[in-house]
Amino acid sequence: MNWLRRHRPLTLALFCLTLTFLCSFGYWRESRRLLLGVAPSSFLRLENYTKDFLQNSGRPAPLDPHLVYLGIGDASMTLKGLTEDEIASNETLQAMHADWPWNRSVYQAILDRLTNAGAKIVIFDLLFPTPKLGDESFQNSLNQHQNQVILGSNFIKNTIDENSESTTLSGPSDSLIPPSDHPDSRVGYVNHFADADGVIRRMRYRATIEDFGTIIPTEIPQIYESLAAVTLRKLGHPEKIPSQSPIGFRFAGPAGTFRPHPVYEIFLPSLWKSNYQDGAFFKDKIVIVGPEGNFHQDAHPTAVDQAMPGPEIHLNAINAALQADFLHESPFWADLLLIALAGLTAWTIGTTINQPGLRLATLAVFATLYTLTLTFLYNHYGILTTTTTPLLLLTIGGIGCFFYDLILERIERQRLRRVLNVHLSRSVAELILADQSSFEATLAGQIKQTTILFSDIRGFSTWSENVTPTQLVAQLNEYFLGMVDPILAEDGTLLRFIGDAIFAAWGDTHSRGPAEDARRAVQAALGMRIAMARMNTTWRSLPERRELTTGIGLNHGPATVGQVGHPVRYEFSVMGDATNLAARLESATKQFHTDILVSASVVALTLDSIRYRSVDRIVVKGKTEAIDVFTPLSTLTETEPPWFQTYEKAVALFRSASFHDSIPLFHQAQSTLGGEDFLCQMYLDRSTHFIQTPPPPDWDGSHTLSEK
């Protein structure tokens, strides 16, 4: 340890240098994987996500007002909401309503409608690979408006054998566009080219079949253009088609930035007039017609959205090209230089600033400045450089230097903790180590909001009388080992063992807040339930062991926390009314044939994470006020049982004295549960009794327990 103190600058320099080398090597390796098209590791995914964050939080591309999205979605395919008269008034609406896929005359009507309204270009982000009804009329319209229309084609990979594949371009059917040796000016491919992690960040405005790894490359590859590139060419701006392919482009925003207009609206006179000003809306517009939503599996994850429709991606690519708003990756050498500077900065801060708080603040300032610089470069120059690696290096390097100075203290604290844990509860030991003055105040006695857990073995006396002392002690130790671990895992204080009972608490020595303390207590009880089932499964096959059942009670409320006892032996304990009620609930579990009972005060704090089944409204022995009690079923992330809502509705009806209405619901819930359920039967018996002997008018649905 003395050596570590004497050679601090050198040791930290070696640490930061090693970390810089590892980060640089990792970045180089991941860059190679990206070039080879290998699926990215978590490291590269994180790098991509941080760059995507820049696109989400940085400046979007300016939105060209001439770009319009007509969506083919559920509304257009079902025409839900339109009257029969409205559909019957228009032949195209009738054809749309008839069936999907539509007769090609529908697309002819769409094209004619838009071009007659003055649309500059109409793009169909759709494939028409085979002949269909209506091709003749659609072909006539395609020929008539050939300078204003674009259809989709698609690169398709074909498997030759298990080791090889080829690529072909599938264009529109010959019945629409006759075959030719050269690409037709009305056709652009619709393919999107995702990065290795499946996210679309770049666009290939031009591509060849060889780009897909075809088996036999042609001598002069045929260049094909995307919908976006063909659009730019038809607009008279071929110079705006970027020569670099693929190239990153700035999105105008997340999905929905180009709001899809349902295509059926252009054939409904009322909407054509109100929404589109009798067609004036489409004058000089570039209109893309394509799937809306994901019914064609045409939604793709992008740098700014996890489900952007394909047509909107094409619109973003057109928009970026019209604005010349492309993104550029920084060169590899520049990324390595930034990584090296991050390592040097971490070492400088670690060796020159000794105050831990000031050191962490300085690291945060440098990280913030770097992030702001990246944002500036992205917003104003469209430059994307490495983000995660320098920040990761700066953070790990700086924090590593910080922890280096704490290592000796931590070694000493660990030694002391091991001593204390042998004699004290873990959370009590933690409180001593963390804040001695606070611990001393707690020992003197304080009232704290606490969640208390009591657990007991059912029928312990009978069981203990029928086994040998050796078997009793051995199985009890196995039982405590399995049941205490969930308490400790949820950061509870194990206060003591009372014979076969377990007494634990949350919020006594330290608190994460009442709601979190209560949630952890319930999670511990659920973990004890699982542990009990697991141990019984093991014990079932061992002749010297017996299966055990337990009862667990949970309550939350103000309790006195402090040290009590005799000078020869003190105990840290939790006392008061809240503790007594938890013990009563543990005892009451046997009356309701359930293993866990939870008070309403606990439920109120944990309803957002735990699903509870109502058990009863009870007045415990020695009390006059009724309380609602519940048993936890599962976390809310798990599937709700099919009987749950029926049962809870039946309980509510019972408590409102609607006994005739509650009985069939309890029968239904019991049937779904398998026909044998104590609580359902309990309520059925009570309902039958109250029908014959009605309760008093001021009855609140409660039941008084006769036992503690």
XYZ file of C-alpha atoms in Angstrom:
708
model
C 0.000 0.000 0.000
C 2.908 2.369 0.753
C 4.316 1.645 -2.723
C 0.995 2.682 -4.291
C 1.115 5.986 -2.418
C 4.731 6.768 -3.397
C 4.301 6.012 -7.120
C 0.867 7.591 -7.608
C 1.650 9.755 -10.718
C 3.461 6.915 -12.494
C 0.782 4.371 -11.674
C -1.980 6.675 -12.875
C -0.002 7.416 -16.058
C 0.337 3.685 -16.787
C -3.373 3.202 -16.052
C -4.480 6.013 -18.406
C -2.002 4.953 -21.110
C -3.234 1.353 -21.001
C -6.844 2.523 -21.081
C -6.114 4.789 -24.066
C -4.463 1.924 -25.959
C -7.376 -0.434 -25.247
C -9.960 2.150 -26.332
C -7.990 2.971 -29.509
C -7.587 -0.703 -30.373
C -11.253 -1.383 -29.656
C -12.331 1.547 -31.831
C -10.070 0.376 -34.685
C -11.397 -3.171 -34.382
C -15.022 -2.050 -34.382
C -14.385 0.217 -37.388
C -12.998 -2.785 -39.254
C -16.102 -4.807 -38.346
C -18.276 -2.024 -39.706
C -16.383 -1.935 -43.023
C -16.727 -5.712 -43.345
C -20.468 -5.521 -42.646
C -20.184 -7.650 -39.507
C -22.929 -7.266 -36.925
C -21.791 -4.606 -34.446
C -20.871 -5.357 -30.864
C -22.394 -3.573 -27.890
C -19.488 -1.123 -28.015
C -20.257 -0.028 -31.591
C -24.002 -0.012 -30.907
C -23.393 2.449 -28.082
C -21.268 4.587 -30.427
C -24.095 4.549 -32.971
C -26.726 5.358 -30.346
C -24.840 8.439 -29.172
C -24.524 9.664 -32.758
C -28.227 8.993 -33.202
C -28.852 11.047 -30.061
C -27.157 13.974 -31.795
C -29.572 13.628 -34.698
C -32.546 13.480 -32.337
C -31.468 16.439 -30.201
C -29.597 18.511 -32.807
C -30.766 20.668 -35.666
C -33.131 18.910 -38.084
C -32.988 19.492 -41.818
C -35.229 22.349 -43.043
C -38.541 20.966 -44.256
C -39.282 21.530 -47.946
C -42.983 22.518 -48.159
C -43.334 20.988 -51.633
C -43.011 17.403 -50.341
C -46.319 15.602 -49.701
C -47.013 12.101 -48.385
C -50.203 10.292 -49.454
C -50.521 7.204 -47.265
C -52.129 3.884 -48.102
C -53.234 2.636 -44.711
C -56.173 1.058 -42.952
C -58.392 4.082 -43.543
C -57.899 3.925 -47.307
C -58.218 0.150 -47.582
C -61.370 -0.193 -45.464
C -62.903 3.267 -46.102
C -64.210 3.021 -42.562
C -66.277 6.093 -41.731
C -67.515 6.663 -45.282
C -71.182 6.150 -46.029
C -72.375 3.779 -48.713
C -73.591 6.760 -50.727
C -70.168 8.414 -50.564
C -68.487 5.220 -51.784
C -71.074 4.639 -54.495
C -70.630 8.186 -55.797
C -67.084 7.530 -57.048
C -65.846 4.596 -59.171
C -62.347 4.777 -57.687
C -63.685 4.602 -54.134
C -65.744 1.584 -55.190
C -62.621 -0.086 -56.565
C -60.677 0.735 -53.392
C -63.469 -0.697 -51.264
C -63.807 -3.850 -53.342
C -60.661 -5.693 -52.298
C -56.934 -5.480 -51.658
C -54.687 -5.456 -53.626
C -56.451 -2.796 -55.635
C -57.267 -2.905 -59.291
C -54.493 -0.970 -61.093
C -57.125 1.479 -62.311
C -57.009 2.934 -58.789
C -53.377 3.983 -59.323
C -54.241 5.380 -62.728
C -56.956 7.469 -61.046
C -54.519 8.633 -58.354
C -51.930 9.643 -60.958
C -54.472 11.459 -63.141
C -56.040 13.189 -60.146
C -52.718 14.528 -58.885
C -51.187 15.532 -62.208
C -54.393 17.268 -63.278
C -54.203 19.192 -60.002
C -50.725 20.414 -60.944
C -48.466 17.994 -59.029
C -44.940 18.265 -60.380
C -43.984 14.644 -59.690
C -45.957 11.649 -58.410
C -43.857 8.869 -56.845
C -45.324 5.426 -56.204
C -43.294 3.775 -53.423
C -44.877 0.501 -54.478
C -43.895 -2.537 -56.514
C -45.974 -3.709 -59.486
C -44.022 -6.868 -60.414
C -46.821 -8.940 -61.989
C -49.681 -8.181 -64.379
C -52.992 -7.246 -62.729
C -56.423 -6.023 -63.734
C -56.387 -2.402 -64.795
C -52.840 -2.471 -66.204
C -53.951 -1.117 -69.558
C -55.474 2.074 -68.160
C -52.568 2.510 -65.715
C -50.031 2.069 -68.540
C -51.789 4.709 -70.644
C -51.588 7.126 -67.753
C -47.909 6.258 -67.149
C -47.139 7.022 -70.790
C -49.180 10.218 -70.740
C -47.411 11.536 -67.630
C -44.023 9.891 -68.091
C -42.127 13.044 -67.092
C -44.110 13.336 -63.883
C -44.307 9.783 -62.544
C -41.897 7.368 -60.839
C -42.537 3.698 -59.992
C -40.625 1.461 -57.616
C -38.249 -1.403 -58.370
C -36.515 -3.683 -55.926
C -33.126 -5.386 -55.596
C -33.730 -9.029 -54.671
C -31.128 -11.524 -53.490
C -31.424 -15.010 -54.958
C -29.804 -18.056 -53.386
C -27.758 -20.108 -55.849
C -26.518 -22.680 -53.370
C -25.687 -22.782 -49.665
C -22.457 -20.848 -50.234
C -23.420 -18.260 -52.820
C -26.161 -15.918 -53.917
C -26.802 -13.383 -56.661
C -28.832 -10.201 -56.950
C -31.407 -9.166 -59.511
C -33.472 -6.026 -59.952
C -37.211 -6.629 -60.016
C -38.966 -3.811 -61.854
C -42.558 -3.067 -62.766
C -44.475 -5.611 -64.818
C -43.929 -5.615 -68.588
C -47.631 -4.820 -68.889
C -46.858 -1.404 -67.379
C -43.350 -0.590 -68.589
C -41.903 -2.644 -71.466
C -38.458 -4.182 -70.871
C -35.409 -2.244 -72.046
C -31.615 -2.574 -72.072
C -31.377 0.604 -70.037
C -33.164 1.726 -66.875
C -36.434 3.463 -67.579
C -36.533 7.106 -66.438
C -39.791 6.362 -64.640
C -38.311 3.714 -62.333
C -36.220 4.038 -59.160
C -35.345 1.376 -56.640
C -37.085 1.445 -53.250
C -34.459 -0.428 -51.202
C -33.211 1.081 -47.971
C -29.673 0.175 -46.940
C -29.378 -0.212 -43.194
C -26.132 -0.237 -41.232
C -24.928 -3.479 -39.674
C -27.092 -2.860 -36.596
C -30.245 -2.664 -38.747
C -30.665 1.130 -38.445
C -30.979 3.380 -41.504
C -28.627 6.353 -41.278
C -27.444 6.624 -44.865
C -28.889 6.516 -48.359
C -27.560 5.003 -51.562
C -28.794 7.394 -54.201
C -27.087 5.200 -56.813
C -26.286 1.485 -56.737
C -25.194 -1.372 -58.971
C -26.041 -5.030 -58.716
C -22.345 -5.579 -57.915
C -22.837 -3.562 -54.721
C -24.779 -6.552 -53.433
C -21.982 -9.040 -54.128
C -23.198 -10.616 -57.352
C -21.290 -13.718 -58.425
C -19.987 -12.589 -61.818
C -19.420 -8.818 -62.041
C -20.151 -7.249 -65.393
C -17.402 -5.447 -67.278
C -19.224 -2.104 -67.084
C -21.640 -2.184 -64.134
C -25.103 -0.796 -64.791
C -25.881 2.082 -62.433
C -29.395 2.270 -61.062
C -30.924 5.189 -59.197
C -33.140 5.323 -56.146
C -36.573 6.938 -55.996
C -34.883 10.003 -54.487
C -32.251 10.235 -57.251
C -34.794 9.773 -60.059
C -36.923 12.472 -58.440
C -33.991 14.905 -58.369
C -33.271 14.149 -62.018
C -36.897 14.743 -63.054
C -36.861 18.003 -61.096
C -33.941 19.142 -63.273
C -31.378 18.925 -60.464
C -29.120 15.967 -61.296
C -26.222 17.909 -59.758
C -27.874 17.532 -56.365
C -27.499 13.755 -56.505
C -24.473 13.089 -54.248
C -21.556 11.258 -55.822
C -20.664 9.560 -52.530
C -22.625 6.389 -51.919
C -23.785 5.628 -49.341
C -23.927 9.024 -47.653
C -25.401 10.107 -44.353
C -28.182 12.660 -44.510
C -29.920 14.840 -41.972
C -33.502 13.841 -41.224
C -36.162 16.524 -41.014
C -37.524 14.907 -37.850
C -38.979 11.680 -36.448
C -41.769 9.648 -38.036
C -44.784 11.826 -38.708
C -42.783 14.922 -39.657
C -44.117 14.340 -43.166
C -47.715 13.763 -42.098
C -49.419 11.124 -44.231
C -52.687 12.190 -45.872
C -55.037 9.223 -46.458
C -55.127 8.654 -50.211
C -58.881 8.089 -50.299
C -59.471 11.750 -49.355
C -58.529 12.996 -52.810
C -61.578 11.182 -54.254
C -64.077 12.432 -51.690
C -65.506 15.742 -52.977
C -66.030 17.267 -49.540
C -62.450 16.576 -48.431
C -60.994 17.408 -51.840
C -62.525 20.827 -51.404
C -61.886 21.448 -47.682
C -58.488 19.769 -47.257
C -56.954 20.259 -50.677
C -58.668 23.413 -51.989
C -60.062 21.587 -55.042
C -56.554 20.385 -55.905
C -54.693 23.690 -55.511
C -52.858 22.141 -52.539
C -50.984 19.787 -54.899
C -49.828 22.403 -57.393
C -46.048 22.137 -57.956
C -45.830 19.476 -55.230
C -43.716 16.312 -55.141
C -46.155 13.659 -53.962
C -45.134 10.211 -52.781
C -47.821 7.531 -52.590
C -46.961 4.573 -50.400
C -47.750 2.451 -47.361
C -48.709 4.167 -44.145
C -47.895 2.362 -40.899
C -46.398 -1.125 -41.190
C -49.012 -3.239 -42.940
C -46.512 -3.867 -45.787
C -43.676 -4.443 -43.280
C -42.331 -1.167 -44.656
C -41.453 0.534 -41.356
C -37.750 0.710 -40.563
C -35.647 1.852 -37.619
C -33.779 5.064 -38.412
C -31.358 7.342 -36.606
C -34.301 9.447 -35.392
C -37.087 6.883 -35.016
C -37.633 3.193 -34.377
C -40.460 2.793 -36.901
C -40.417 5.203 -39.820
C -42.451 4.260 -42.914
C -40.429 3.664 -46.072
C -42.087 6.503 -48.041
C -41.147 8.976 -45.314
C -37.525 7.811 -45.466
C -37.522 8.527 -49.220
C -39.025 11.960 -48.543
C -36.269 12.665 -46.017
C -33.642 11.603 -48.578
C -35.190 13.905 -51.220
C -35.486 16.719 -48.697
C -31.837 16.388 -47.606
C -30.637 16.420 -51.213
C -32.716 19.494 -52.080
C -31.232 21.252 -49.033
C -27.730 19.784 -49.634
C -27.919 18.772 -45.960
C -25.650 15.739 -45.814
C -23.583 14.380 -42.926
C -19.881 13.574 -42.998
C -17.938 11.181 -40.787
C -14.678 12.502 -39.355
C -11.508 10.741 -40.626
C -10.182 7.806 -38.617
C -6.956 9.597 -37.621
C -8.968 12.468 -36.148
C -10.982 10.016 -34.050
C -7.787 8.425 -32.715
C -6.411 11.875 -31.859
C -9.559 12.689 -29.877
C -9.248 9.399 -27.998
C -5.609 10.157 -27.116
C -6.525 13.670 -25.935
C -9.263 12.209 -23.729
C -6.725 9.871 -22.087
C -4.285 12.754 -21.516
C -7.054 14.907 -20.034
C -8.124 12.136 -17.633
C -4.506 11.696 -16.421
C -3.976 15.452 -16.003
C -7.141 15.887 -13.964
C -6.395 12.795 -11.892
C -2.886 13.878 -10.936
C -3.308 17.647 -10.504
C -6.658 17.890 -8.683
C -6.686 16.146 -5.318
C -10.105 17.135 -4.022
C -12.567 14.386 -5.087
C -15.537 16.719 -5.529
C -13.578 19.233 -7.606
C -12.062 16.425 -9.679
C -15.462 14.959 -10.554
C -16.812 18.437 -11.321
C -13.870 19.105 -13.662
C -14.475 15.790 -15.443
C -18.134 16.718 -15.850
C -17.169 20.126 -17.273
C -14.802 18.581 -19.854
C -17.396 15.955 -20.819
C -20.036 18.680 -21.198
C -17.713 20.851 -23.307
C -16.916 17.885 -25.565
C -20.614 17.109 -25.982
C -21.408 20.750 -26.774
C -18.565 20.797 -29.328
C -19.942 17.684 -31.028
C -23.390 19.261 -31.112
C -21.980 22.459 -32.643
C -20.093 20.520 -35.341
C -23.212 18.513 -36.133
C -25.596 21.472 -36.222
C -23.429 23.850 -38.255
C -21.152 21.633 -40.368
C -22.892 18.253 -40.507
C -19.837 16.528 -39.010
C -20.267 13.323 -37.030
C -17.212 12.259 -35.052
C -16.585 9.620 -32.423
C -18.709 10.333 -29.376
C -18.795 7.428 -26.950
C -15.135 6.362 -26.956
C -13.538 9.662 -25.797
C -16.309 10.250 -23.271
C -15.978 6.681 -22.038
C -12.214 7.027 -21.761
C -12.469 10.388 -20.010
C -15.057 9.040 -17.579
C -13.363 5.718 -16.829
C -9.931 7.332 -16.656
C -11.074 10.102 -14.346
C -13.153 7.850 -12.127
C -10.336 5.277 -12.109
C -7.956 7.923 -10.769
C -10.581 8.878 -8.214
C -11.004 5.308 -7.025
C -7.259 4.845 -6.894
C -7.162 7.379 -4.069
C -9.980 5.564 -2.271
C -8.611 2.052 -2.579
C -6.665 2.041 0.684
C -9.607 3.455 2.595
C -11.907 0.893 1.016
C -9.573 -1.929 2.042
C -9.731 -0.719 5.618
C -13.512 -0.265 5.498
C -13.949 -3.772 4.091
C -11.893 -5.195 6.936
C -14.039 -3.357 9.489
C -17.249 -4.350 7.694
C -16.326 -8.044 7.849
C -15.878 -7.735 11.602
C -19.179 -5.885 12.105
C -21.232 -8.171 9.834
C -20.435 -11.134 12.035
C -22.025 -9.446 15.037
C -24.585 -7.037 13.557
C -27.227 -6.892 10.788
C -25.713 -5.810 7.497
C -27.719 -2.578 7.281
C -26.809 -1.659 10.884
C -23.146 -2.210 10.053
C -23.536 -0.050 6.936
C -25.054 2.747 9.015
C -22.114 2.664 11.440
C -19.633 2.847 8.593
C -21.503 5.555 6.699
C -22.470 7.992 9.449
C -21.501 7.386 13.053
C -23.351 10.445 14.415
C -26.575 9.419 12.659
C -26.207 5.899 14.043
C -25.762 7.175 17.592
C -28.911 9.308 17.239
C -30.811 6.272 15.969
C -29.643 4.159 18.905
C -31.064 6.756 21.304
C -34.492 6.327 19.686
C -36.209 7.865 16.667
C -39.598 7.555 14.989
C -39.244 6.549 11.356
C -41.572 5.528 8.569
C -40.796 1.812 8.394
C -41.982 -1.259 6.521
C -41.973 -4.321 8.809
C -41.972 -7.998 7.867
C -42.792 -10.927 10.135
C -42.459 -14.522 8.967
C -43.317 -17.688 10.877
C -43.502 -21.436 10.243
C -47.005 -22.878 10.377
C -47.403 -25.780 12.815
C -43.876 -25.393 14.164
C -44.681 -26.860 17.591
C -46.187 -30.039 16.150
C -43.330 -30.440 13.682
C -40.607 -29.859 16.271
C -42.086 -32.516 18.555
C -41.897 -35.159 15.829
C -38.279 -34.779 14.724
C -34.972 -35.230 16.471
C -33.128 -32.119 17.753
C -30.416 -32.692 15.156
C -32.955 -32.803 12.325
C -34.767 -29.762 13.721
C -31.658 -27.599 13.919
C -30.346 -28.762 10.535
C -33.608 -28.057 8.695
C -34.144 -24.757 10.504
C -30.709 -23.577 9.405
C -31.504 -24.574 5.812
C -34.838 -22.756 6.143
C -33.279 -19.557 7.496
C -30.595 -19.609 4.806
C -33.192 -19.724 2.035
C -35.608 -17.227 3.611
C -33.111 -14.599 4.756
C -31.315 -14.258 1.416
C -34.299 -12.518 -0.288
C -34.458 -10.029 2.612
C -30.783 -9.186 2.327
C -30.998 -9.066 -1.467
C -33.635 -6.320 -1.123
C -31.467 -4.382 1.374
C -33.631 -5.157 4.406
C -32.487 -5.109 8.015
C -32.561 -8.571 9.561
C -33.452 -7.556 13.116
C -33.608 -10.927 14.797
C -34.801 -14.528 14.818
C -37.582 -15.222 17.324
C -37.513 -18.993 17.547
C -38.653 -20.025 14.089
C -39.868 -16.489 13.258
C -38.020 -13.881 11.181
C -38.276 -10.171 12.034
C -37.046 -7.721 9.371
C -37.562 -4.078 8.438
C -36.935 -1.457 5.740
C -36.428 2.236 6.457
C -35.205 1.685 10.009
C -31.482 2.362 9.644
C -31.563 3.944 6.205
C -34.340 4.692 3.740
C -34.681 4.960 -0.017
C -38.041 6.629 0.473
C -41.279 5.044 1.778
C -42.421 3.786 -1.629
C -39.102 2.134 -2.487
C -38.753 0.665 1.018
C -42.235 -0.841 0.749
C -41.593 -2.167 -2.756
C -38.389 -3.867 -1.651
C -40.172 -5.422 1.313
C -42.883 -6.887 -0.934
C -40.245 -8.091 -3.410
C -38.478 -9.811 -0.500
C -41.740 -11.514 0.526
C -42.295 -12.718 -3.051
C -38.712 -13.980 -3.089
C -39.344 -15.845 0.188
C -42.410 -17.452 -1.394
C -40.258 -18.710 -4.283
C -37.494 -19.854 -1.903
C -40.017 -21.769 0.224
C -41.372 -23.600 -2.842
C -37.833 -24.423 -3.993
C -36.809 -25.789 -0.595
C -39.968 -27.899 -0.296
C -39.243 -29.421 -3.704
C -35.817 -30.471 -2.419
C -37.048 -31.654 0.983
C -39.810 -33.750 -0.586
C -37.205 -36.260 -1.752
C -35.324 -36.391 1.566
C -36.766 -38.739 4.243
C -35.163 -36.793 7.129
C -36.835 -33.536 6.043
C -40.422 -32.296 6.220
C -42.240 -29.873 3.964
C -42.934 -26.540 5.661
C -45.444 -23.776 5.146
C -45.001 -20.177 6.234
C -46.989 -17.074 6.956
C -45.651 -13.599 6.196
C -47.129 -10.291 7.382
C -46.168 -6.865 5.995
C -47.147 -3.426 7.315
C -45.906 0.138 6.852
C -46.151 2.989 9.328
C -44.386 5.075 11.957
C -42.299 2.969 14.339
C -39.812 3.650 17.104
C -36.302 2.624 16.099
C -33.599 2.301 18.743
C -31.396 0.225 21.010
C -33.107 -1.704 23.826
C -31.980 -4.317 26.281
C -29.694 -4.840 29.237
C -26.127 -3.545 29.611
C -24.847 -7.072 29.089
C -26.779 -7.391 25.801
C -28.454 -4.685 23.725
C -30.467 -5.232 20.564
C -31.283 -2.843 17.758
C -35.046 -3.084 17.285
C -38.194 -1.590 15.737
C -41.207 -1.173 18.042
C -44.704 0.229 18.058
C -48.179 -0.150 16.649
C -46.953 -0.667 13.069
C -44.796 -3.588 14.240
C -47.648 -5.165 16.187
C -49.960 -5.014 13.178
C -47.357 -6.742 10.978
C -47.195 -9.548 13.564
C -51.012 -9.790 13.608
C -51.106 -10.043 9.823
C -48.512 -12.826 9.853
C -50.704 -14.746 12.311
C -53.842 -14.049 10.253
C -52.420 -15.737 7.154
C -53.502 -19.133 8.471
C -57.134 -17.936 8.795
C -57.194 -16.962 5.114
C -55.148 -19.940 3.861
C -52.602 -17.645 2.216
C -48.865 -17.296 2.755
C -48.560 -13.475 2.621
C -50.803 -10.729 3.998
C -50.062 -7.085 3.238
C -51.718 -4.056 4.818
C -53.342 -1.273 2.792
C -50.551 1.132 3.796
C -48.027 -1.036 1.949
C -50.327 -1.509 -1.030
C -50.848 2.250 -1.398
C -47.090 2.716 -1.800
C -46.543 -0.107 -4.292
C -49.590 -0.206 -6.569
C -47.497 1.046 -9.478
C -45.291 -2.052 -9.434
C -47.075 -4.932 -7.644
C -50.375 -6.677 -8.441
C -52.431 -7.501 -5.339
C -55.440 -9.699 -4.666
C -57.944 -8.348 -2.166
C -58.270 -10.688 0.810
C -60.556 -9.076 3.392
C -61.408 -5.997 5.418
C -60.571 -7.030 8.972
C -60.474 -5.793 12.535
C -57.517 -7.509 14.214
C -57.525 -8.620 17.816
C -57.098 -5.653 20.160
C -58.120 -3.053 17.538
C -61.398 -1.361 16.657
C -60.565 0.119 13.245
C -60.986 -2.032 10.133
C -58.143 -2.340 7.635
C -58.002 -3.792 4.139
C -55.548 -6.640 3.667
C -54.178 -8.078 0.443
C -51.905 -10.797 -0.829
C -49.331 -9.994 -3.556
C -49.621 -11.987 -6.773
C -46.792 -10.751 -8.977
C -45.179 -7.676 -10.436
C -47.230 -5.661 -12.946
C -44.841 -6.704 -15.714
C -46.191 -10.260 -15.488
C -49.428 -11.375 -17.132
C -52.615 -10.633 -15.215
C -54.482 -13.840 -14.168
C -57.714 -14.375 -16.153
C -59.825 -14.515 -12.983
C -58.388 -11.363 -11.401
C -60.798 -8.656 -12.601
C -63.855 -10.873 -12.003
C -62.741 -11.616 -8.451
C -61.972 -7.965 -7.602
C -65.338 -6.846 -8.975
C -67.057 -9.505 -6.868
C -65.271 -8.284 -3.706
C -66.331 -4.696 -4.418
C -69.961 -5.825 -4.836
C -69.772 -7.822 -1.598
C -68.499 -4.833 0.371
C -71.302 -2.696 -1.032
C -73.755 -5.351 0.291
C -74.735 -6.439 -3.262
C -74.572 -10.093 -2.251
C -76.905 -11.430 -4.963
C -74.696 -9.791 -7.630
C -71.411 -10.930 -6.104
C -72.240 -14.650 -5.828
C -72.184 -15.509 -9.591
C -68.920 -13.580 -10.005
C -67.286 -15.479 -7.139
C -68.481 -18.746 -8.723
C -66.994 -17.638 -12.063
C -63.652 -16.675 -10.494
C -63.530 -19.927 -8.514
C -64.227 -21.930 -11.661
C -61.406 -20.162 -13.518
C -59.094 -20.839 -10.561
C -59.804 -24.560 -10.818
C -62.813 -24.948 -8.569
C -61.001 -24.901 -5.195
C -60.185 -21.485 -3.808
C -60.509 -20.653 -0.142
C -61.120 -16.921 -0.541
C -63.829 -17.368 -3.182
C -65.538 -19.972 -1.011
C -65.191 -17.731 2.059
C -66.990 -14.906 0.300
C -69.635 -17.263 -1.087
C -70.378 -18.551 2.428
C -70.516 -15.009 3.838
C -72.730 -13.790 0.974
C -75.166 -16.661 1.538
C -75.209 -15.895 5.249
C -75.823 -12.184 4.749
C -78.633 -12.847 2.292
C -80.364 -14.839 5.011
C -79.239 -12.563 7.862
C -78.514 -9.088 6.477
C -75.758 -7.074 8.155
C -76.573 -3.825 9.994
C -77.067 -0.658 7.883
C -73.722 0.804 8.958
C -71.793 -2.357 8.019
C -68.564 -1.439 6.202
C -67.764 -4.878 4.796
C -65.351 -5.712 7.605
C -64.819 -8.908 9.553
C -63.479 -9.093 13.115
C -60.760 -11.674 13.723
C -61.182 -13.761 16.841
C -57.518 -14.745 17.113
C -54.257 -12.800 17.343
